[in-house]
Tab-separated table of C-alpha atoms in Angstrom:
chain	number	residue	atom	x	y	z
A	3	VAL	CA	19.482	-25.829	-23.866
A	4	TYR	CA	19.310	-23.419	-26.327
A	5	ARG	CA	20.987	-20.520	-24.631
A	6	ARG	CA	23.818	-22.620	-23.770
A	7	LYS	CA	24.198	-24.186	-27.501
A	8	ASP	CA	24.369	-19.921	-28.171
A	9	ASP	CA	20.901	-21.009	-30.383
A	10	ARG	CA	19.497	-16.946	-30.266
A	11	ARG	CA	16.995	-17.369	-33.197
A	12	ALA	CA	15.697	-20.833	-31.444
A	13	PHE	CA	15.870	-19.046	-27.593
A	14	ASP	CA	14.430	-16.081	-29.512
A	15	ASP	CA	11.431	-18.268	-31.414
A	16	LEU	CA	10.686	-20.144	-27.883
A	17	LEU	CA	10.183	-16.641	-26.110
A	18	GLN	CA	7.942	-15.477	-27.998
A	19	THR	CA	6.390	-18.802	-28.750
A	20	LEU	CA	5.876	-18.607	-24.750
A	21	VAL	CA	4.736	-14.836	-24.257
A	22	LEU	CA	1.585	-15.522	-27.262
A	23	ASN	CA	0.658	-18.947	-25.775
A	24	ALA	CA	0.559	-18.272	-22.570
A	25	PHE	CA	-2.996	-17.947	-22.168
A	26	THR	CA	-3.398	-21.212	-23.587
A	27	VAL	CA	-0.304	-23.715	-22.624
A	28	PHE	CA	-1.435	-22.958	-18.640
A	29	PRO	CA	-4.264	-22.614	-16.386
A	30	LYS	CA	-4.961	-18.984	-15.610
A	31	THR	CA	-5.628	-19.750	-12.169
A	32	SER	CA	-2.017	-20.882	-11.535
A	33	LYS	CA	1.004	-18.935	-10.610
A	34	TYR	CA	3.349	-20.332	-12.499
A	35	PRO	CA	2.059	-18.245	-16.126
A	36	ILE	CA	3.030	-15.716	-14.468
A	37	SER	CA	6.443	-16.732	-13.590
A	38	VAL	CA	7.222	-18.034	-16.778
A	39	LEU	CA	6.100	-15.015	-18.549
A	40	GLN	CA	7.920	-12.874	-16.049
A	41	PHE	CA	11.304	-15.196	-17.177
A	42	CYS	CA	10.760	-14.342	-20.584
A	43	ILE	CA	10.401	-10.254	-20.406
A	44	ARG	CA	13.534	-10.791	-18.018
A	45	GLU	CA	15.321	-12.601	-20.979
A	46	MET	CA	13.816	-10.460	-23.688
A	47	ARG	CA	15.393	-7.335	-21.761
A	48	ALA	CA	18.479	-8.810	-21.337
A	49	ILE	CA	19.004	-9.917	-25.335
A	50	GLY	CA	18.456	-6.068	-25.748
A	51	ASN	CA	17.176	-6.378	-29.895
A	52	TYR	CA	13.369	-6.273	-29.159
A	53	SER	CA	11.493	-3.216	-29.588
A	54	PRO	CA	9.643	-1.226	-26.560
A	55	SER	CA	6.365	-2.118	-28.451
A	56	ALA	CA	7.050	-6.084	-28.068
A	57	LEU	CA	8.219	-5.638	-24.553
A	58	SER	CA	4.948	-3.377	-23.923
A	59	GLY	CA	2.647	-6.411	-25.097
A	60	ALA	CA	4.618	-8.898	-22.583
A	61	TYR	CA	3.731	-6.778	-20.097
A	62	ARG	CA	0.220	-6.543	-20.895
A	63	SER	CA	-0.205	-9.958	-21.291
A	64	LEU	CA	1.575	-10.705	-17.982
A	65	PHE	CA	-1.004	-8.080	-16.342
A	66	VAL	CA	-4.207	-9.624	-17.511
A	67	LEU	CA	-2.627	-12.789	-15.671
A	68	LEU	CA	-2.074	-11.387	-12.873
A	69	ASP	CA	-5.484	-9.612	-12.887
A	70	VAL	CA	-7.510	-13.159	-13.519
A	71	TYR	CA	-5.151	-14.680	-10.592
A	72	ARG	CA	-6.480	-11.923	-8.488
A	73	GLN	CA	-10.476	-11.904	-9.088
A	74	GLN	CA	-10.612	-15.920	-9.779
A	75	THR	CA	-7.607	-17.623	-7.196
A	76	LEU	CA	-6.983	-14.970	-4.606
A	77	PRO	CA	-10.022	-15.516	-2.874
A	78	TYR	CA	-9.327	-18.838	-2.147
A	79	VAL	CA	-5.759	-18.568	-0.569
A	80	ASN	CA	-4.555	-17.540	3.058
A	81	GLU	CA	-2.899	-14.495	4.311
A	82	SER	CA	0.841	-15.927	3.528
A	83	GLU	CA	0.199	-16.895	0.102
A	84	ARG	CA	-1.707	-13.477	-0.074
A	85	VAL	CA	1.567	-12.025	1.093
A	86	SER	CA	3.811	-13.741	-1.113
A	87	PHE	CA	1.423	-13.264	-4.131
A	88	ILE	CA	1.945	-9.326	-3.181
A	89	GLU	CA	5.277	-9.747	-3.112
A	90	GLU	CA	5.887	-11.547	-6.467
A	91	SER	CA	3.270	-8.800	-8.196
A	92	ARG	CA	5.425	-5.551	-6.597
A	93	SER	CA	8.819	-7.264	-8.149
A	94	ILE	CA	6.764	-7.056	-11.390
A	95	LEU	CA	5.544	-3.619	-11.105
A	96	ASP	CA	9.406	-2.718	-9.973
A	97	GLU	CA	10.532	-4.259	-13.338
A	98	PHE	CA	8.084	-2.408	-15.611
A	99	ALA	CA	8.384	0.603	-14.014
A	100	ALA	CA	11.968	0.100	-14.430
A	101	PHE	CA	11.481	-0.522	-18.210
A	102	VAL	CA	8.748	2.720	-18.342
A	103	LEU	CA	11.587	4.909	-17.405
A	104	ASP	CA	14.217	3.219	-19.662
A	105	GLY	CA	13.006	1.231	-22.524
A	106	GLY	CA	9.437	2.647	-22.281
A	107	LYS	CA	10.726	6.470	-22.685
A	108	GLN	CA	7.690	7.211	-20.097
A	109	GLU	CA	5.365	6.734	-23.002
A	110	THR	CA	1.878	8.246	-21.604
A	111	ALA	CA	0.450	4.635	-22.402
A	112	LEU	CA	2.728	2.993	-20.168
A	113	VAL	CA	2.655	5.056	-17.539
A	114	GLN	CA	-1.214	4.741	-17.474
A	115	LEU	CA	-0.630	1.603	-16.899
A	116	LEU	CA	1.909	1.205	-14.373
A	117	PHE	CA	-0.487	3.760	-11.757
A	118	ASP	CA	-3.310	1.251	-12.976
A	119	GLU	CA	-1.679	-1.681	-11.734
A	120	LEU	CA	0.493	-0.212	-8.862
A	121	GLN	CA	-3.570	1.308	-7.078
A	122	ARG	CA	-4.804	-2.221	-7.877
A	123	ASN	CA	-1.844	-4.190	-5.566
A	124	LYS	CA	-2.186	-1.829	-2.838
A	125	GLY	CA	-3.612	-3.026	0.273
A	126	LEU	CA	-4.765	-6.198	-1.134
A	127	VAL	CA	-4.120	-8.039	1.982
A	128	LEU	CA	-6.649	-5.981	4.158
A	129	LYS	CA	-9.245	-5.921	1.353
A	130	SER	CA	-9.240	-9.175	1.382
A	131	ILE	CA	-9.256	-9.471	5.411
A	132	SER	CA	-12.498	-7.038	5.548
A	133	GLU	CA	-13.812	-9.099	2.087
A	134	THR	CA	-13.821	-12.598	4.533
A	135	ARG	CA	-15.311	-11.010	7.281
A	136	ARG	CA	-18.080	-9.870	5.559
A	137	ALA	CA	-18.374	-13.434	4.080
A	138	VAL	CA	-18.283	-15.215	6.798
A	139	ASP	CA	-21.204	-12.416	8.207
A	140	ALA	CA	-23.048	-13.130	4.945
A	141	SER	CA	-22.823	-16.452	5.353
A	142	LEU	CA	-24.819	-16.974	8.677
A	143	ASP	CA	-22.983	-20.395	9.241
A	144	PRO	CA	-22.608	-20.524	12.984
A	145	VAL	CA	-20.069	-23.321	12.649
A	146	LEU	CA	-18.072	-20.838	10.131
A	147	GLY	CA	-18.655	-17.626	12.532
A	148	MET	CA	-16.392	-19.652	15.357
A	149	ARG	CA	-14.013	-20.792	13.232
A	150	PHE	CA	-13.460	-17.028	12.386
A	151	ALA	CA	-14.017	-16.507	15.949
A	152	GLU	CA	-11.170	-18.932	16.640
A	153	LEU	CA	-9.099	-17.476	13.734
A	154	SER	CA	-8.968	-14.455	15.841
A	155	SER	CA	-8.135	-15.470	19.142
A	156	LYS	CA	-5.208	-17.638	17.864
A	157	LYS	CA	-3.828	-14.751	15.985
A	158	SER	CA	-4.108	-12.376	19.129
A	159	GLU	CA	-2.486	-14.686	20.865
A	160	LEU	CA	0.530	-14.784	18.046
A	161	ALA	CA	0.742	-11.050	18.566
A	162	ASN	CA	0.998	-11.175	22.213
A	163	LEU	CA	3.569	-13.365	21.686
A	164	MET	CA	5.532	-11.639	19.277
A	165	ASN	CA	5.039	-8.620	21.283
A	166	GLN	CA	7.243	-10.327	24.400
A	167	SER	CA	11.229	-9.065	25.089
A	168	PRO	CA	13.860	-10.708	22.928
A	169	GLU	CA	14.623	-13.045	25.719
A	170	SER	CA	11.180	-14.197	25.863
A	171	GLN	CA	10.467	-14.909	22.176
A	172	ALA	CA	13.615	-17.483	22.471
A	173	THR	CA	11.590	-19.620	24.754
A	174	THR	CA	8.331	-19.658	22.482
A	175	ILE	CA	9.537	-19.993	18.943
A	176	ALA	CA	8.275	-23.702	18.835
A	177	GLN	CA	4.521	-21.675	20.374
A	178	THR	CA	4.380	-19.416	17.464
A	179	THR	CA	6.015	-21.788	14.941
A	180	ARG	CA	3.045	-23.963	16.049
A	181	LEU	CA	0.291	-21.165	16.293
A	182	GLN	CA	1.638	-19.545	12.323
A	183	ALA	CA	1.033	-22.927	11.148
A	184	GLU	CA	-2.846	-22.899	12.620
A	185	ILE	CA	-3.642	-19.780	11.907
A	186	ASP	CA	-2.511	-20.423	7.926
A	187	ALA	CA	-4.562	-23.275	7.914
A	188	LEU	CA	-7.554	-22.018	9.685
A	189	GLU	CA	-7.652	-18.932	6.781
A	190	LYS	CA	-7.466	-21.808	4.151
A	191	GLU	CA	-10.713	-23.399	5.542
A	192	ILE	CA	-12.532	-20.051	5.344
A	193	ALA	CA	-10.959	-19.311	2.362
A	194	MET	CA	-12.580	-22.163	0.743
A	195	LYS	CA	-15.673	-22.139	2.322
A	196	THR	CA	-16.134	-18.059	1.697
A	197	GLY	CA	-14.195	-17.863	-1.562
A	198	GLU	CA	-17.094	-18.367	-4.099
A	199	GLY	CA	-18.531	-15.052	-2.382
A	200	ARG	CA	-15.652	-13.289	-2.368
A	201	MET	CA	-14.775	-14.075	-5.733
A	202	VAL	CA	-13.770	-10.561	-7.651
A	203	LYS	CA	-15.253	-9.268	-10.742
A	204	ALA	CA	-12.988	-7.286	-12.868
A	205	ASP	CA	-13.159	-3.889	-11.776
A	206	THR	CA	-13.978	-1.482	-14.228
A	207	ALA	CA	-14.606	1.516	-11.520
A	208	SER	CA	-10.934	1.620	-10.939
A	209	GLY	CA	-7.855	3.033	-12.737
A	210	TRP	CA	-6.912	6.109	-13.275
A	211	LYS	CA	-9.930	7.584	-14.991
A	212	ALA	CA	-12.520	6.474	-12.272
A	213	LEU	CA	-9.844	8.405	-9.845
A	214	GLN	CA	-9.795	11.406	-11.907
A	215	ARG	CA	-13.419	11.719	-12.478
A	216	ARG	CA	-13.349	11.901	-8.948
A	217	LEU	CA	-11.092	14.376	-8.223
A	218	LYS	CA	-12.459	18.458	-8.411
A	219	PRO	CA	-10.607	21.270	-9.646
A	220	GLY	CA	-7.842	21.990	-6.765
A	221	GLN	CA	-7.792	18.232	-5.875
A	222	ALA	CA	-4.869	15.869	-6.168
A	223	ALA	CA	-4.181	11.747	-5.798
A	224	MET	CA	-0.990	10.362	-6.346
A	225	GLU	CA	0.330	6.959	-6.118
A	226	MET	CA	3.571	5.867	-4.813
A	227	LEU	CA	6.599	3.271	-5.456
A	228	ARG	CA	9.760	2.648	-4.623
A	229	CYS	CA	11.707	1.499	-7.672
A	230	LYS	CA	14.774	-0.428	-6.660
A	231	GLY	CA	15.501	-1.289	-10.664
A	232	CYS	CA	15.548	2.448	-11.729
A	233	PRO	CA	18.048	3.035	-14.360
A	234	LEU	CA	19.632	6.022	-12.141
A	235	GLY	CA	19.473	3.244	-9.201
A	236	PRO	CA	17.103	2.953	-6.467
A	237	SER	CA	14.645	5.944	-6.717
A	238	TYR	CA	10.671	7.015	-5.876
A	239	LEU	CA	8.118	7.194	-7.905
A	240	ALA	CA	5.684	9.362	-7.609
A	241	LEU	CA	1.984	8.980	-10.305
A	242	ILE	CA	0.330	12.236	-9.860
A	243	VAL	CA	-3.531	12.396	-11.375
A	244	LYS	CA	-4.976	15.787	-11.596
A	245	PRO	CA	-8.517	16.504	-12.912
A	246	GLU	CA	-7.013	18.756	-15.669
A	247	TRP	CA	-4.574	16.516	-16.722
A	248	THR	CA	-5.057	14.249	-19.754
A	249	ALA	CA	-3.021	11.354	-18.234
A	250	PRO	CA	-0.863	10.894	-15.056
A	251	ARG	CA	1.979	12.235	-15.170
A	252	LEU	CA	5.539	10.362	-13.489
A	253	VAL	CA	7.815	12.119	-10.827
A	254	SER	CA	10.934	10.173	-10.654
A	255	VAL	CA	12.424	11.044	-7.059
A	256	PRO	CA	16.350	9.786	-7.107
A	257	ASP	CA	18.858	8.352	-4.776
A	258	ALA	CA	16.405	6.091	-2.417
A	259	LEU	CA	19.119	5.382	-0.311
A	260	PHE	CA	19.969	8.696	1.071
A	261	LYS	CA	16.682	9.333	1.991
A	262	GLU	CA	16.570	6.313	3.991
A	263	GLY	CA	19.575	6.954	5.546
A	264	ARG	CA	21.713	10.201	5.780
A	265	GLY	CA	18.025	12.130	4.682
A	266	LEU	CA	15.913	10.450	7.534
A	267	ASN	CA	18.944	10.562	10.548
A	268	PHE	CA	18.520	14.192	9.582
A	269	TYR	CA	14.809	14.758	9.558
A	270	ARG	CA	14.274	13.008	12.814
A	271	ASN	CA	17.685	14.720	14.497
A	272	ALA	CA	16.269	17.989	13.264
A	273	ILE	CA	12.579	17.035	15.208
A	274	ARG	CA	14.159	16.267	18.481
A	275	ALA	CA	16.698	19.158	18.354
A	276	ARG	CA	13.529	21.368	17.672
A	277	ILE	CA	15.598	23.232	14.942
A	278	THR	CA	13.699	24.524	11.538
A	279	ASP	CA	14.778	22.054	8.847
A	280	THR	CA	14.996	23.692	5.416
A	281	ILE	CA	16.535	20.847	3.791
A	282	SER	CA	14.073	17.547	4.316
A	283	TYR	CA	11.900	19.515	1.548
A	284	ARG	CA	14.280	19.560	-1.230
A	285	THR	CA	15.122	16.035	-0.049
A	286	TYR	CA	12.156	14.533	-0.222
A	287	TRP	CA	9.375	16.731	-1.878
A	288	LYS	CA	10.594	19.947	-4.213
A	289	GLU	CA	10.446	17.447	-7.841
A	290	ILE	CA	7.261	16.612	-6.278
A	291	GLY	CA	5.958	19.695	-5.335
A	292	SER	CA	6.762	21.473	-8.707
A	293	GLN	CA	4.075	19.236	-10.319
A	294	LEU	CA	1.338	20.280	-7.725
A	295	ALA	CA	0.658	24.243	-8.329
A	296	VAL	CA	-2.707	25.452	-7.090
A	297	VAL	CA	-3.318	21.835	-5.506
A	298	LYS	CA	-5.525	22.737	-1.992
A	299	ARG	CA	-5.793	19.052	-1.563
A	300	LEU	CA	-3.691	15.966	-2.156
A	301	TRP	CA	-4.652	12.181	-1.372
A	302	ILE	CA	-1.496	9.901	-0.929
A	303	SER	CA	-0.812	6.548	-0.899
A	304	PRO	CA	3.110	6.368	0.274
A	305	ASP	CA	5.451	4.001	0.132
A	306	GLY	CA	9.097	3.092	1.461
A	307	VAL	CA	10.626	6.301	3.465
A	308	TYR	CA	7.457	7.977	3.401
A	309	HIS	CA	5.556	6.179	5.643
A	310	LEU	CA	8.135	7.098	8.108
A	311	ILE	CA	7.737	10.909	7.630
A	312	SER	CA	5.406	13.588	8.635
A	313	LEU	CA	4.494	15.416	5.054
A	314	PRO	CA	2.428	18.617	6.591
A	315	VAL	CA	5.167	19.927	8.407
A	316	LEU	CA	8.083	19.861	5.782
A	317	PHE	CA	9.170	23.631	5.229
A	318	ASP	CA	9.702	25.021	1.942
A	319	LYS	CA	12.085	27.801	2.873
A	320	ALA	CA	11.474	29.339	-0.860
A	321	SER	CA	7.895	29.752	0.050
A	322	ASN	CA	8.587	29.860	3.714
A	323	ARG	CA	5.626	28.082	4.211
A	324	PHE	CA	4.998	24.450	5.519
A	325	LEU	CA	3.193	21.670	3.167
A	326	ASP	CA	0.485	21.457	5.655
A	327	ASP	CA	-0.196	25.674	5.070
A	328	ALA	CA	0.209	24.542	1.368
A	329	TYR	CA	-2.278	21.877	1.044
A	330	GLU	CA	-4.079	19.439	2.834
A	331	ILE	CA	-2.513	16.395	2.789
A	332	ILE	CA	-4.312	13.049	3.269
A	333	ALA	CA	-2.263	9.714	3.384
A	334	VAL	CA	-4.676	6.666	2.064
A	335	ASN	CA	-3.706	2.917	1.640
A	336	SER	CA	-4.644	3.062	-1.863
A	337	THR	CA	-5.970	5.918	-4.038
A	338	ALA	CA	-8.747	3.149	-4.872
A	339	ASP	CA	-10.674	4.030	-1.386
A	340	LEU	CA	-11.630	7.086	-2.920
A	341	LEU	CA	-13.784	5.199	-5.106
A	342	ILE	CA	-15.123	3.215	-2.334
A	343	ASN	CA	-17.679	5.893	-1.651
A	344	ALA	CA	-17.192	8.798	-4.267
A	345	ARG	CA	-20.092	10.876	-2.287
A	346	GLU	CA	-18.914	13.880	0.030
A	347	PRO	CA	-18.999	13.156	4.252
A	348	GLU	CA	-21.906	15.496	5.206
A	349	PHE	CA	-21.426	16.864	8.520
A	350	SER	CA	-24.497	15.672	10.784
A	351	GLY	CA	-24.744	19.248	12.788
A	352	SER	CA	-23.088	17.231	15.627
A	353	ALA	CA	-19.992	16.123	17.218
A	354	VAL	CA	-18.756	13.829	20.166
A	355	LEU	CA	-16.089	14.841	21.910
A	356	LEU	CA	-14.264	12.038	24.076
A	357	GLY	CA	-11.706	13.017	26.283
A	358	PHE	CA	-10.910	13.134	30.215
A	359	PRO	CA	-10.500	9.224	30.698
A	360	ASP	CA	-11.506	7.442	34.158
A	361	PHE	CA	-8.629	5.039	34.221
A	362	GLY	CA	-10.530	3.423	37.163
A	363	SER	CA	-9.458	2.261	40.428
A	364	PRO	CA	-6.005	3.470	41.752
A	365	GLN	CA	-5.152	0.286	43.629
A	366	PRO	CA	-3.035	-1.892	41.723
A	367	SER	CA	-4.590	-5.522	41.031
A	368	SER	CA	-2.921	-8.615	42.456
A	369	ALA	CA	-1.190	-11.610	41.137
A	370	THR	CA	-1.385	-10.074	37.484
A	371	SER	CA	0.728	-11.808	34.648
A	372	THR	CA	3.269	-10.095	32.704
A	373	ALA	CA	0.794	-10.128	29.518
A	374	ASP	CA	-1.943	-8.521	31.785
A	375	ARG	CA	0.341	-5.877	33.672
A	376	ARG	CA	1.596	-4.450	30.239
A	377	ALA	CA	-2.334	-3.207	30.415
A	378	ASP	CA	-2.719	-2.490	33.169
A	379	LEU	CA	-3.731	1.412	33.513
A	380	ASN	CA	-4.507	1.779	37.155
A	381	ASP	CA	-1.236	3.524	37.913
A	382	VAL	CA	-2.030	5.966	35.509
A	383	PRO	CA	-2.438	9.350	36.750
A	384	PRO	CA	-5.275	11.462	35.890
A	385	LEU	CA	-5.048	13.575	32.511
A	386	PRO	CA	-6.938	16.973	33.438
A	387	GLY	CA	-5.699	18.834	30.947
A	388	THR	CA	-7.589	16.657	28.360
A	389	GLU	CA	-10.899	17.570	30.244
A	390	GLN	CA	-9.763	21.543	29.421
A	391	GLU	CA	-9.136	20.173	25.992
A	392	LEU	CA	-12.553	19.358	25.147
A	393	LEU	CA	-13.955	22.578	26.886
A	394	THR	CA	-12.462	24.760	24.418
A	395	VAL	CA	-13.047	22.784	21.497
A	396	SER	CA	-16.974	22.776	22.603
A	397	ALA	CA	-16.862	26.315	23.492
A	398	ALA	CA	-15.092	27.223	20.105
A	399	MET	CA	-17.599	24.700	18.338
A	400	SER	CA	-20.987	27.133	20.157
A	401	ARG	CA	-19.099	30.151	19.015
A	402	SER	CA	-18.345	29.420	15.130
A	403	LYS	CA	-21.542	28.100	15.095
A	404	ILE	CA	-20.205	24.782	13.561
A	405	GLY	CA	-22.555	22.613	15.605
A	406	ARG	CA	-23.651	20.992	18.367
A	407	ALA	CA	-20.990	19.200	20.738
A	408	HIS	CA	-21.751	16.417	22.797
A	409	VAL	CA	-18.658	15.586	25.610
């Protein structure tokens, strides 16, 4: 109403009231105050007469609400609701990243905040699924265990339906819809019974500072974000942490649409044609690589098109080497994965080598369904080359005195 009347002062007062009182006016465990605060921030940015510090404060309040929802409410929702929350969080991160690049002028404190929120948001679905399984096992409740087994069975059934040909899927729409509804209801039931055991405490052992303490000289970790609202248009942002830096650094890699279109097509065509690709390095990595001097190991949590390319095979014409020759690249779901187990893995002195599989009888089974035939391996010929691989690796381990190989 105030906006329609063009009563800027009244509207301005209303925005500030909402921002300052979101914690008391609305329940913290509801998504409603999150939506209200996001709306307020959008209006504040559109009006244009708010200082960066005022907007920063509003964003910080918004991230506090997001964290409270993650801790207190997310354990009680099903996967569909969880995905919806992650998508909403993603839009908030996108808008905040645009603010950091534009109005925030890449202030160090804001870059730190962006890194921490991005790290928290990634991998929520996978993390919550594993936490649910642990909570069900820990409950020692046979009925709950049976419900979880039923959930897994229905998910497998849904996956089989989704993997059918498009012609077959057209005839099973009702069945797919029914299964999805049953899965949502089962997830909600299990979440309500295990939610208390999965309540998330504020994680003080996460964030860029904890990650930096984990890194050693010559190592780096990077979170990536596709930012569609960036000042220069859709771009990719790389937030990099190194042990010797006092804060994360933000690298903007512009022209996301080119990278996802013509750039990706060229990368794939170069692989098919088996030609030396000297262009993709400049397309995807040049700006990022300039910040990774003396790095020997890099953990990266990719986003968007960076999931679709193999970074180690990018060729740098200037140094005449592949990225794989410059540093070891380890893809992770989130850089928070490095904090789960801070100890370096220790080699036990032995290894198990698996290969040269026995596919069973060459005689095809009779009266198998379409789904069964899809997984039928009776017609797969032997793979003697894999036996030679096992023997070669085993011999190499023996010669190098690395350890004992069990084939």
